[in-house]
PDB file of C-alpha atoms in Angstrom:
ATOM      1  CA  MET A   1      65.715 -11.827  96.725  1.00 58.00           C
ATOM      2  CA  LEU A   2      64.116 -11.077  99.785  1.00 72.00           C
ATOM      3  CA  THR A   3      64.553 -10.576 103.235  1.00 78.00           C
ATOM      4  CA  ARG A   4      64.636 -12.676 106.438  1.00 80.00           C
ATOM      5  CA  LYS A   5      60.714 -11.276 107.231  1.00 84.00           C
ATOM      6  CA  GLN A   6      59.637 -11.543 104.253  1.00 84.00           C
ATOM      7  CA  TYR A   7      60.878 -14.279 103.744  1.00 87.00           C
ATOM      8  CA  GLU A   8      59.255 -15.439 107.116  1.00 88.00           C
ATOM      9  CA  LEU A   9      55.761 -14.319 106.171  1.00 90.00           C
ATOM     10  CA  LEU A  10      55.684 -15.278 102.961  1.00 90.00           C
ATOM     11  CA  MET A  11      55.990 -19.119 104.887  1.00 91.00           C
ATOM     12  CA  PHE A  12      53.134 -18.609 107.296  1.00 91.00           C
ATOM     13  CA  ILE A  13      50.297 -17.844 104.645  1.00 91.00           C
ATOM     14  CA  HIS A  14      52.087 -20.563 102.768  1.00 90.00           C
ATOM     15  CA  GLU A  15      51.762 -23.175 105.399  1.00 90.00           C
ATOM     16  CA  ARG A  16      48.154 -21.753 106.771  1.00 88.00           C
ATOM     17  CA  LEU A  17      46.235 -21.531 103.646  1.00 88.00           C
ATOM     18  CA  LYS A  18      47.626 -25.144 102.702  1.00 87.00           C
ATOM     19  CA  GLU A  19      45.876 -25.564 106.399  1.00 86.00           C
ATOM     20  CA  THR A  20      43.278 -23.781 106.189  1.00 83.00           C
ATOM     21  CA  GLY A  21      42.764 -22.395 103.481  1.00 82.00           C
ATOM     22  CA  VAL A  22      42.727 -19.340 104.599  1.00 84.00           C
ATOM     23  CA  PRO A  23      44.763 -16.517 105.334  1.00 86.00           C
ATOM     24  CA  PRO A  24      46.302 -15.732 109.050  1.00 87.00           C
ATOM     25  CA  SER A  25      45.012 -12.021 110.177  1.00 86.00           C
ATOM     26  CA  PHE A  26      47.383  -9.094 110.997  1.00 84.00           C
ATOM     27  CA  ASP A  27      47.906  -9.742 114.576  1.00 85.00           C
ATOM     28  CA  GLU A  28      48.262 -13.887 113.451  1.00 88.00           C
ATOM     29  CA  MET A  29      51.185 -12.792 111.628  1.00 89.00           C
ATOM     30  CA  LYS A  30      52.742 -10.317 113.301  1.00 88.00           C
ATOM     31  CA  ASP A  31      52.602 -12.548 116.884  1.00 88.00           C
ATOM     32  CA  ALA A  32      54.125 -15.285 114.495  1.00 88.00           C
ATOM     33  CA  LEU A  33      56.779 -12.716 113.383  1.00 87.00           C
ATOM     34  CA  ASP A  34      56.989 -11.252 117.157  1.00 85.00           C
ATOM     35  CA  LEU A  35      56.630  -7.450 115.520  1.00 83.00           C
ATOM     36  CA  ARG A  36      55.222  -4.851 118.072  1.00 79.00           C
ATOM     37  CA  SER A  37      53.005  -3.284 115.596  1.00 78.00           C
ATOM     38  CA  LYS A  38      51.013  -4.465 112.320  1.00 78.00           C
ATOM     39  CA  SER A  39      52.163  -1.682 110.775  1.00 80.00           C
ATOM     40  CA  GLY A  40      55.137  -3.661 110.002  1.00 82.00           C
ATOM     41  CA  ILE A  41      52.463  -6.623 108.415  1.00 84.00           C
ATOM     42  CA  HIS A  42      51.561  -4.157 106.343  1.00 82.00           C
ATOM     43  CA  ARG A  43      55.403  -2.938 104.692  1.00 82.00           C
ATOM     44  CA  LEU A  44      55.582  -6.996 104.304  1.00 86.00           C
ATOM     45  CA  ILE A  45      52.864  -7.518 102.469  1.00 85.00           C
ATOM     46  CA  THR A  46      52.832  -4.974 100.200  1.00 83.00           C
ATOM     47  CA  ALA A  47      56.831  -5.235  99.034  1.00 80.00           C
ATOM     48  CA  LEU A  48      56.128  -9.226  98.715  1.00 85.00           C
ATOM     49  CA  GLU A  49      52.305  -8.050  96.308  1.00 83.00           C
ATOM     50  CA  GLU A  50      55.540  -6.047  94.594  1.00 77.00           C
ATOM     51  CA  ARG A  51      57.229  -8.610  93.995  1.00 79.00           C
ATOM     52  CA  GLY A  52      54.630 -10.988  92.600  1.00 84.00           C
ATOM     53  CA  PHE A  53      55.568 -13.165  95.715  1.00 87.00           C
ATOM     54  CA  ILE A  54      51.393 -12.643  96.693  1.00 89.00           C
ATOM     55  CA  ARG A  55      48.130 -11.324  95.293  1.00 86.00           C
ATOM     56  CA  ARG A  56      45.839  -9.863  97.303  1.00 80.00           C
ATOM     57  CA  LEU A  57      42.587 -10.149  96.619  1.00 76.00           C
ATOM     58  CA  PRO A  58      40.244  -7.679  95.766  1.00 68.00           C
ATOM     59  CA  ASN A  59      37.029  -6.112  97.743  1.00 57.00           C
ATOM     60  CA  ARG A  60      37.404  -9.426 100.178  1.00 58.00           C
ATOM     61  CA  ALA A  61      38.415  -8.893 104.143  1.00 56.00           C
ATOM     62  CA  ARG A  62      42.089 -10.995 104.433  1.00 62.00           C
ATOM     63  CA  ALA A  63      41.878 -12.394 101.479  1.00 77.00           C
ATOM     64  CA  MET A  64      45.015 -13.516  99.601  1.00 85.00           C
ATOM     65  CA  GLU A  65      46.817 -15.665  98.000  1.00 87.00           C
ATOM     66  CA  VAL A  66      50.527 -16.857  97.268  1.00 90.00           C
ATOM     67  CA  VAL A  67      51.804 -16.707  93.956  1.00 89.00           C
ATOM     68  CA  ARG A  68      54.899 -18.262  93.889  1.00 87.00           C
ATOM     69  CA  LEU A  69      57.620 -19.391  95.972  1.00 86.00           C
ATOM     70  CA  PRO A  70      61.386 -17.687  95.695  1.00 79.00           C
ATOM     71  CA  ASP A  71      63.944 -20.046  93.732  1.00 65.00           C
ATOM     72  CA  SER A  72      66.104 -19.459  96.009  1.00 48.00           C
ATOM     73  CA  ILE A  73      66.608 -18.332  99.846  1.00 46.00           C
ATOM     74  CA  ALA A  74      69.873 -15.933 100.249  1.00 42.00           C
ATOM     75  CA  PRO A  75      72.205 -17.146 103.099  1.00 40.00           C
ATOM     76  CA  GLY A  76      71.329 -16.902 106.190  1.00 42.00           C
ATOM     77  CA  LEU A  77      67.517 -16.647 106.003  1.00 41.00           C
ATOM     78  CA  GLY A  78      65.228 -19.112 107.700  1.00 41.00           C
ATOM     79  CA  ALA A  79      67.823 -20.109 109.819  1.00 37.00           C
ATOM     80  CA  PRO A  80      68.784 -18.279 113.370  1.00 36.00           C
ATOM     81  CA  ARG A  81      71.653 -16.057 112.480  1.00 39.00           C
ATOM     82  CA  PRO A  82      75.026 -18.080 114.627  1.00 36.00           C
ATOM     83  CA  ARG A  83      75.626 -16.191 117.724  1.00 37.00           C
ATOM     84  CA  GLY A  84      78.370 -12.984 116.363  1.00 39.00           C
ATOM     85  CA  SER A  85      78.734 -13.900 113.290  1.00 38.00           C
ATOM     86  CA  PHE A  86      79.023 -11.412 110.986  1.00 39.00           C
ATOM     87  CA  SER A  87      75.997 -10.547 108.962  1.00 40.00           C
ATOM     88  CA  PRO A  88      75.325  -7.100 108.244  1.00 43.00           C
ATOM     89  CA  GLU A  89      71.579  -6.365 107.196  1.00 41.00           C
ATOM     90  CA  VAL A  90      71.731  -3.461 104.804  1.00 43.00           C
ATOM     91  CA  ILE A  91      70.600  -2.630 102.183  1.00 37.00           C
ATOM     92  CA  GLU A  92      71.191  -4.649  98.601  1.00 37.00           C
ATOM     93  CA  GLY A  93      72.601  -3.180  95.682  1.00 35.00           C
ATOM     94  CA  SER A  94      75.102  -4.245  92.931  1.00 33.00           C
ATOM     95  CA  LEU A  95      76.416  -0.670  91.612  1.00 33.00           C
ATOM     96  CA  GLY A  96      77.017  -2.153  88.536  1.00 33.00           C
ATOM     97  CA  LYS A  97      79.839  -4.103  89.420  1.00 34.00           C
ATOM     98  CA  ASP A  98      79.447  -7.818  88.298  1.00 37.00           C
ATOM     99  CA  VAL A  99      79.379 -10.188  91.130  1.00 35.00           C
ATOM    100  CA  ALA A 100      80.989 -12.401  90.169  1.00 37.00           C
ATOM    101  CA  SER A 101      82.330 -14.046  94.211  1.00 38.00           C
ATOM    102  CA  LYS A 102      79.371 -14.769  96.726  1.00 38.00           C
ATOM    103  CA  SER A 103      82.413 -16.398  99.102  1.00 40.00           C
ATOM    104  CA  PRO A 104      81.012 -14.587 103.019  1.00 40.00           C
ATOM    105  CA  PRO A 105      82.348 -11.558 103.897  1.00 45.00           C
ATOM    106  CA  SER A 106      85.602 -10.746 104.666  1.00 45.00           C
ATOM    107  CA  SER A 107      88.203  -8.431 105.234  1.00 48.00           C
ATOM    108  CA  SER A 108      91.594  -9.766 103.660  1.00 46.00           C
ATOM    109  CA  VAL A 109      95.341  -7.303 103.772  1.00 45.00           C
ATOM    110  CA  PRO A 110      96.242  -8.752 100.082  1.00 45.00           C
ATOM    111  CA  ASP A 111      99.763  -6.485 101.010  1.00 48.00           C
ATOM    112  CA  ALA A 112     100.660  -2.792 102.480  1.00 51.00           C
ATOM    113  CA  ALA A 113      98.711  -1.036 100.569  1.00 62.00           C
ATOM    114  CA  GLY A 114      95.819  -2.224 101.559  1.00 75.00           C
ATOM    115  CA  ALA A 115      93.022  -3.584 102.237  1.00 84.00           C
ATOM    116  CA  GLU A 116      89.265  -6.013 100.472  1.00 87.00           C
ATOM    117  CA  ILE A 117      86.432  -4.500 102.192  1.00 86.00           C
ATOM    118  CA  PRO A 118      83.468  -5.839 101.404  1.00 82.00           C
ATOM    119  CA  VAL A 119      81.033  -3.619  99.802  1.00 82.00           C
ATOM    120  CA  MET A 120      77.502  -4.987 101.306  1.00 78.00           C
ATOM    121  CA  GLY A 121      75.082  -2.826  98.567  1.00 74.00           C
ATOM    122  CA  ARG A 122      73.468   0.905  99.992  1.00 77.00           C
ATOM    123  CA  ILE A 123      72.483   1.746 102.482  1.00 81.00           C
ATOM    124  CA  ALA A 124      69.487   4.571 103.650  1.00 74.00           C
ATOM    125  CA  ALA A 125      70.281   8.310 104.713  1.00 72.00           C
ATOM    126  CA  GLY A 126      67.543   9.236 103.979  1.00 60.00           C
ATOM    127  CA  VAL A 127      63.734   7.417 104.800  1.00 54.00           C
ATOM    128  CA  PRO A 128      64.622   4.395 106.120  1.00 52.00           C
ATOM    129  CA  ILE A 129      64.508   1.263 104.282  1.00 48.00           C
ATOM    130  CA  GLU A 130      64.166  -2.635 104.079  1.00 48.00           C
ATOM    131  CA  ALA A 131      66.674  -4.265 106.085  1.00 49.00           C
ATOM    132  CA  ILE A 132      68.888  -6.834 103.153  1.00 47.00           C
ATOM    133  CA  GLN A 133      72.214  -8.958 102.809  1.00 56.00           C
ATOM    134  CA  THR A 134      74.526  -9.210 100.140  1.00 62.00           C
ATOM    135  CA  HIS A 135      77.843  -9.519  99.376  1.00 65.00           C
ATOM    136  CA  SER A 136      77.974  -7.574  96.126  1.00 68.00           C
ATOM    137  CA  HIS A 137      82.294  -6.855  95.338  1.00 78.00           C
ATOM    138  CA  SER A 138      85.361  -5.885  97.306  1.00 83.00           C
ATOM    139  CA  ILE A 139      86.999  -2.614  97.656  1.00 85.00           C
ATOM    140  CA  THR A 140      90.712  -1.420  97.948  1.00 86.00           C
ATOM    141  CA  VAL A 141      90.643   0.460 100.371  1.00 85.00           C
ATOM    142  CA  PRO A 142      94.304   2.102 102.403  1.00 83.00           C
ATOM    143  CA  GLN A 143      95.227   0.441 105.320  1.00 80.00           C
ATOM    144  CA  GLU A 144      96.029   3.831 107.228  1.00 79.00           C
ATOM    145  CA  LEU A 145      91.914   4.136 107.614  1.00 80.00           C
ATOM    146  CA  LEU A 146      91.243   0.235 109.156  1.00 82.00           C
ATOM    147  CA  GLY A 147      91.767   0.470 113.396  1.00 79.00           C
ATOM    148  CA  LYS A 148      91.159  -3.415 114.839  1.00 83.00           C
ATOM    149  CA  GLY A 149      87.746  -4.719 114.032  1.00 86.00           C
ATOM    150  CA  GLU A 150      85.439  -5.639 110.879  1.00 88.00           C
ATOM    151  CA  HIS A 151      84.795  -3.777 108.301  1.00 89.00           C
ATOM    152  CA  TYR A 152      82.137  -3.568 105.459  1.00 88.00           C
ATOM    153  CA  ALA A 153      80.938  -0.779 102.955  1.00 88.00           C
ATOM    154  CA  LEU A 154      78.252   0.580 101.438  1.00 88.00           C
ATOM    155  CA  GLU A 155      76.702   2.560  99.027  1.00 87.00           C
ATOM    156  CA  VAL A 156      74.908   6.153 100.044  1.00 88.00           C
ATOM    157  CA  ARG A 157      71.411   6.291  98.457  1.00 85.00           C
ATOM    158  CA  GLY A 158      69.310   9.416  99.979  1.00 85.00           C
ATOM    159  CA  ASP A 159      70.106  13.775 100.509  1.00 88.00           C
ATOM    160  CA  SER A 160      69.611  13.842 104.514  1.00 89.00           C
ATOM    161  CA  MET A 161      72.989  13.744 105.219  1.00 91.00           C
ATOM    162  CA  ILE A 162      74.585  15.908 103.191  1.00 91.00           C
ATOM    163  CA  GLU A 163      75.194  18.701 105.563  1.00 91.00           C
ATOM    164  CA  ALA A 164      77.827  15.869 107.460  1.00 91.00           C
ATOM    165  CA  GLY A 165      79.194  15.643 104.038  1.00 92.00           C
ATOM    166  CA  ILE A 166      77.182  12.556 103.014  1.00 91.00           C
ATOM    167  CA  LEU A 167      75.864  12.725  99.677  1.00 91.00           C
ATOM    168  CA  ASP A 168      74.303  10.570  97.792  1.00 88.00           C
ATOM    169  CA  GLY A 169      76.065   8.108  95.911  1.00 88.00           C
ATOM    170  CA  ASP A 170      79.307   8.418  98.380  1.00 90.00           C
ATOM    171  CA  THR A 171      80.445   5.248  99.539  1.00 90.00           C
ATOM    172  CA  VAL A 172      81.356   4.603 103.212  1.00 91.00           C
ATOM    173  CA  LEU A 173      83.322   2.440 105.536  1.00 91.00           C
ATOM    174  CA  ILE A 174      81.427   1.178 108.007  1.00 91.00           C
ATOM    175  CA  ARG A 175      83.960  -0.788 111.475  1.00 90.00           C
ATOM    176  CA  ARG A 176      81.524  -3.512 112.610  1.00 90.00           C
ATOM    177  CA  THR A 177      80.174  -2.636 115.853  1.00 90.00           C
ATOM    178  CA  ASP A 178      76.957  -2.950 118.270  1.00 90.00           C
ATOM    179  CA  SER A 179      77.581   0.069 120.550  1.00 91.00           C
ATOM    180  CA  ALA A 180      78.291   3.144 119.324  1.00 92.00           C
ATOM    181  CA  ASP A 181      78.581   7.107 122.060  1.00 93.00           C
ATOM    182  CA  SER A 182      75.688  10.106 121.204  1.00 93.00           C
ATOM    183  CA  GLY A 183      76.468  11.733 118.108  1.00 93.00           C
ATOM    184  CA  ASP A 184      78.363   9.174 116.054  1.00 95.00           C
ATOM    185  CA  ILE A 185      76.732   8.635 112.439  1.00 95.00           C
ATOM    186  CA  VAL A 186      76.172   4.666 113.031  1.00 94.00           C
ATOM    187  CA  VAL A 187      74.023   2.138 110.485  1.00 92.00           C
ATOM    188  CA  ALA A 188      71.025   1.718 112.202  1.00 90.00           C
ATOM    189  CA  LEU A 189      68.428  -1.505 112.054  1.00 87.00           C
ATOM    190  CA  VAL A 190      65.517  -0.523 113.701  1.00 86.00           C
ATOM    191  CA  ASP A 191      62.680  -3.304 114.246  1.00 83.00           C
ATOM    192  CA  ASP A 192      65.169  -5.269 112.879  1.00 76.00           C
ATOM    193  CA  GLU A 193      62.965  -4.452 109.190  1.00 75.00           C
ATOM    194  CA  GLU A 194      64.488  -0.757 108.509  1.00 80.00           C
ATOM    195  CA  ALA A 195      68.686   0.162 107.622  1.00 83.00           C
ATOM    196  CA  THR A 196      69.771   4.063 108.013  1.00 88.00           C
ATOM    197  CA  LEU A 197      72.290   5.556 107.555  1.00 91.00           C
ATOM    198  CA  LYS A 198      71.836   8.769 110.912  1.00 94.00           C
ATOM    199  CA  ARG A 199      73.513  10.084 113.428  1.00 94.00           C
ATOM    200  CA  LEU A 200      72.302   8.487 116.814  1.00 95.00           C
ATOM    201  CA  ARG A 201      71.537  10.317 119.981  1.00 94.00           C
ATOM    202  CA  LYS A 202      70.925   8.808 123.142  1.00 92.00           C
ATOM    203  CA  LYS A 203      68.249  10.233 125.444  1.00 85.00           C
ATOM    204  CA  GLY A 204      67.984   8.385 128.537  1.00 87.00           C
ATOM    205  CA  ALA A 205      66.225   4.881 127.318  1.00 88.00           C
ATOM    206  CA  SER A 206      65.377   6.879 123.798  1.00 93.00           C
ATOM    207  CA  ILE A 207      67.117   6.040 120.765  1.00 94.00           C
ATOM    208  CA  ALA A 208      66.722   9.630 118.322  1.00 94.00           C
ATOM    209  CA  LEU A 209      68.456   9.158 115.073  1.00 94.00           C
ATOM    210  CA  GLU A 210      68.398  12.261 113.946  1.00 93.00           C
ATOM    211  CA  ALA A 211      69.662  13.462 109.636  1.00 91.00           C
ATOM    212  CA  ALA A 212      72.100  16.264 108.704  1.00 91.00           C
ATOM    213  CA  ASN A 213      69.301  18.082 106.651  1.00 90.00           C
ATOM    214  CA  PRO A 214      66.514  20.198 108.277  1.00 88.00           C
ATOM    215  CA  ALA A 215      64.038  18.484 104.970  1.00 87.00           C
ATOM    216  CA  TYR A 216      63.873  15.400 107.098  1.00 87.00           C
ATOM    217  CA  GLU A 217      62.330  15.227 110.673  1.00 89.00           C
ATOM    218  CA  THR A 218      64.015  13.541 113.232  1.00 91.00           C
ATOM    219  CA  ARG A 219      62.752  10.163 115.061  1.00 90.00           C
ATOM    220  CA  ILE A 220      62.777   9.249 118.434  1.00 92.00           C
ATOM    221  CA  PHE A 221      62.320   5.198 119.329  1.00 92.00           C
ATOM    222  CA  GLY A 222      61.679   3.940 122.390  1.00 92.00           C
ATOM    223  CA  PRO A 223      64.206   0.670 123.782  1.00 89.00           C
ATOM    224  CA  GLY A 224      65.021  -2.356 121.999  1.00 88.00           C
ATOM    225  CA  ARG A 225      63.328  -0.784 118.633  1.00 90.00           C
ATOM    226  CA  VAL A 226      67.303   0.234 117.138  1.00 91.00           C
ATOM    227  CA  ARG A 227      69.694  -1.964 116.941  1.00 89.00           C
ATOM    228  CA  VAL A 228      73.127  -0.442 116.086  1.00 92.00           C
ATOM    229  CA  GLN A 229      75.186  -2.796 113.507  1.00 89.00           C
ATOM    230  CA  GLY A 230      78.349  -0.342 112.805  1.00 91.00           C
ATOM    231  CA  ARG A 231      80.042   3.072 112.675  1.00 92.00           C
ATOM    232  CA  LEU A 232      81.260   5.109 109.564  1.00 93.00           C
ATOM    233  CA  VAL A 233      85.339   6.298 109.857  1.00 90.00           C
ATOM    234  CA  ALA A 234      84.796   7.612 106.478  1.00 90.00           C
ATOM    235  CA  LEU A 235      83.981   7.920 103.159  1.00 89.00           C
ATOM    236  CA  PHE A 236      84.900   7.361  99.166  1.00 88.00           C
ATOM    237  CA  ARG A 237      83.026   9.999  96.226  1.00 84.00           C
ATOM    238  CA  GLN A 238      83.757   9.379  92.986  1.00 79.00           C
ATOM    239  CA  TYR A 239      84.032  12.689  90.433  1.00 73.00           C
TER     240      TYR A 239
END
């Protein structure tokens, strides 16, 4: 499974190699994907290499080859997202459950006792990791935990939010929203590439993503670099 940006970069490199026989430069790749820095391109190339889609050739500047193209494309990759559609961008993860349904995620209310909420994989409560969207399975959530709007669930990976009571392996319930107040714990998408669960702090036009663990530093981002994907409303823990 590739993220949207990984897929776009792979196809850009593939087309450029077909046309000219020479791979694009980092600046050309950055401009083609509308990224702000070449460090984002480096992360994408490393991810493609680790997944076996490209190979960098040693001792040759800008030398790489496309080893293979994806057999299948995740829904939404390579195509614009419908405005206003529900497509949280989070970390892939089956959580050890049977992934039987790949239908579009939605919140349904089967009875008064609970609602079926889609589990959209894993979210990093640590160093931000690459964003991907996948609907692995659903869980039943007590109706009293749900307010208005759409919800989805995520499995937490990492320990950066332990002082907020959020532990590695917990499942968090998220209300979909693109806005949040300073102090809210949110799913944040950084540079359209990395997703993380952090406390949001607003500092003028900048956004700070604050961990609840002194081992992690607060990261501050300029305008437009962080998009809120949802706000934490509850968590679940198995013993």
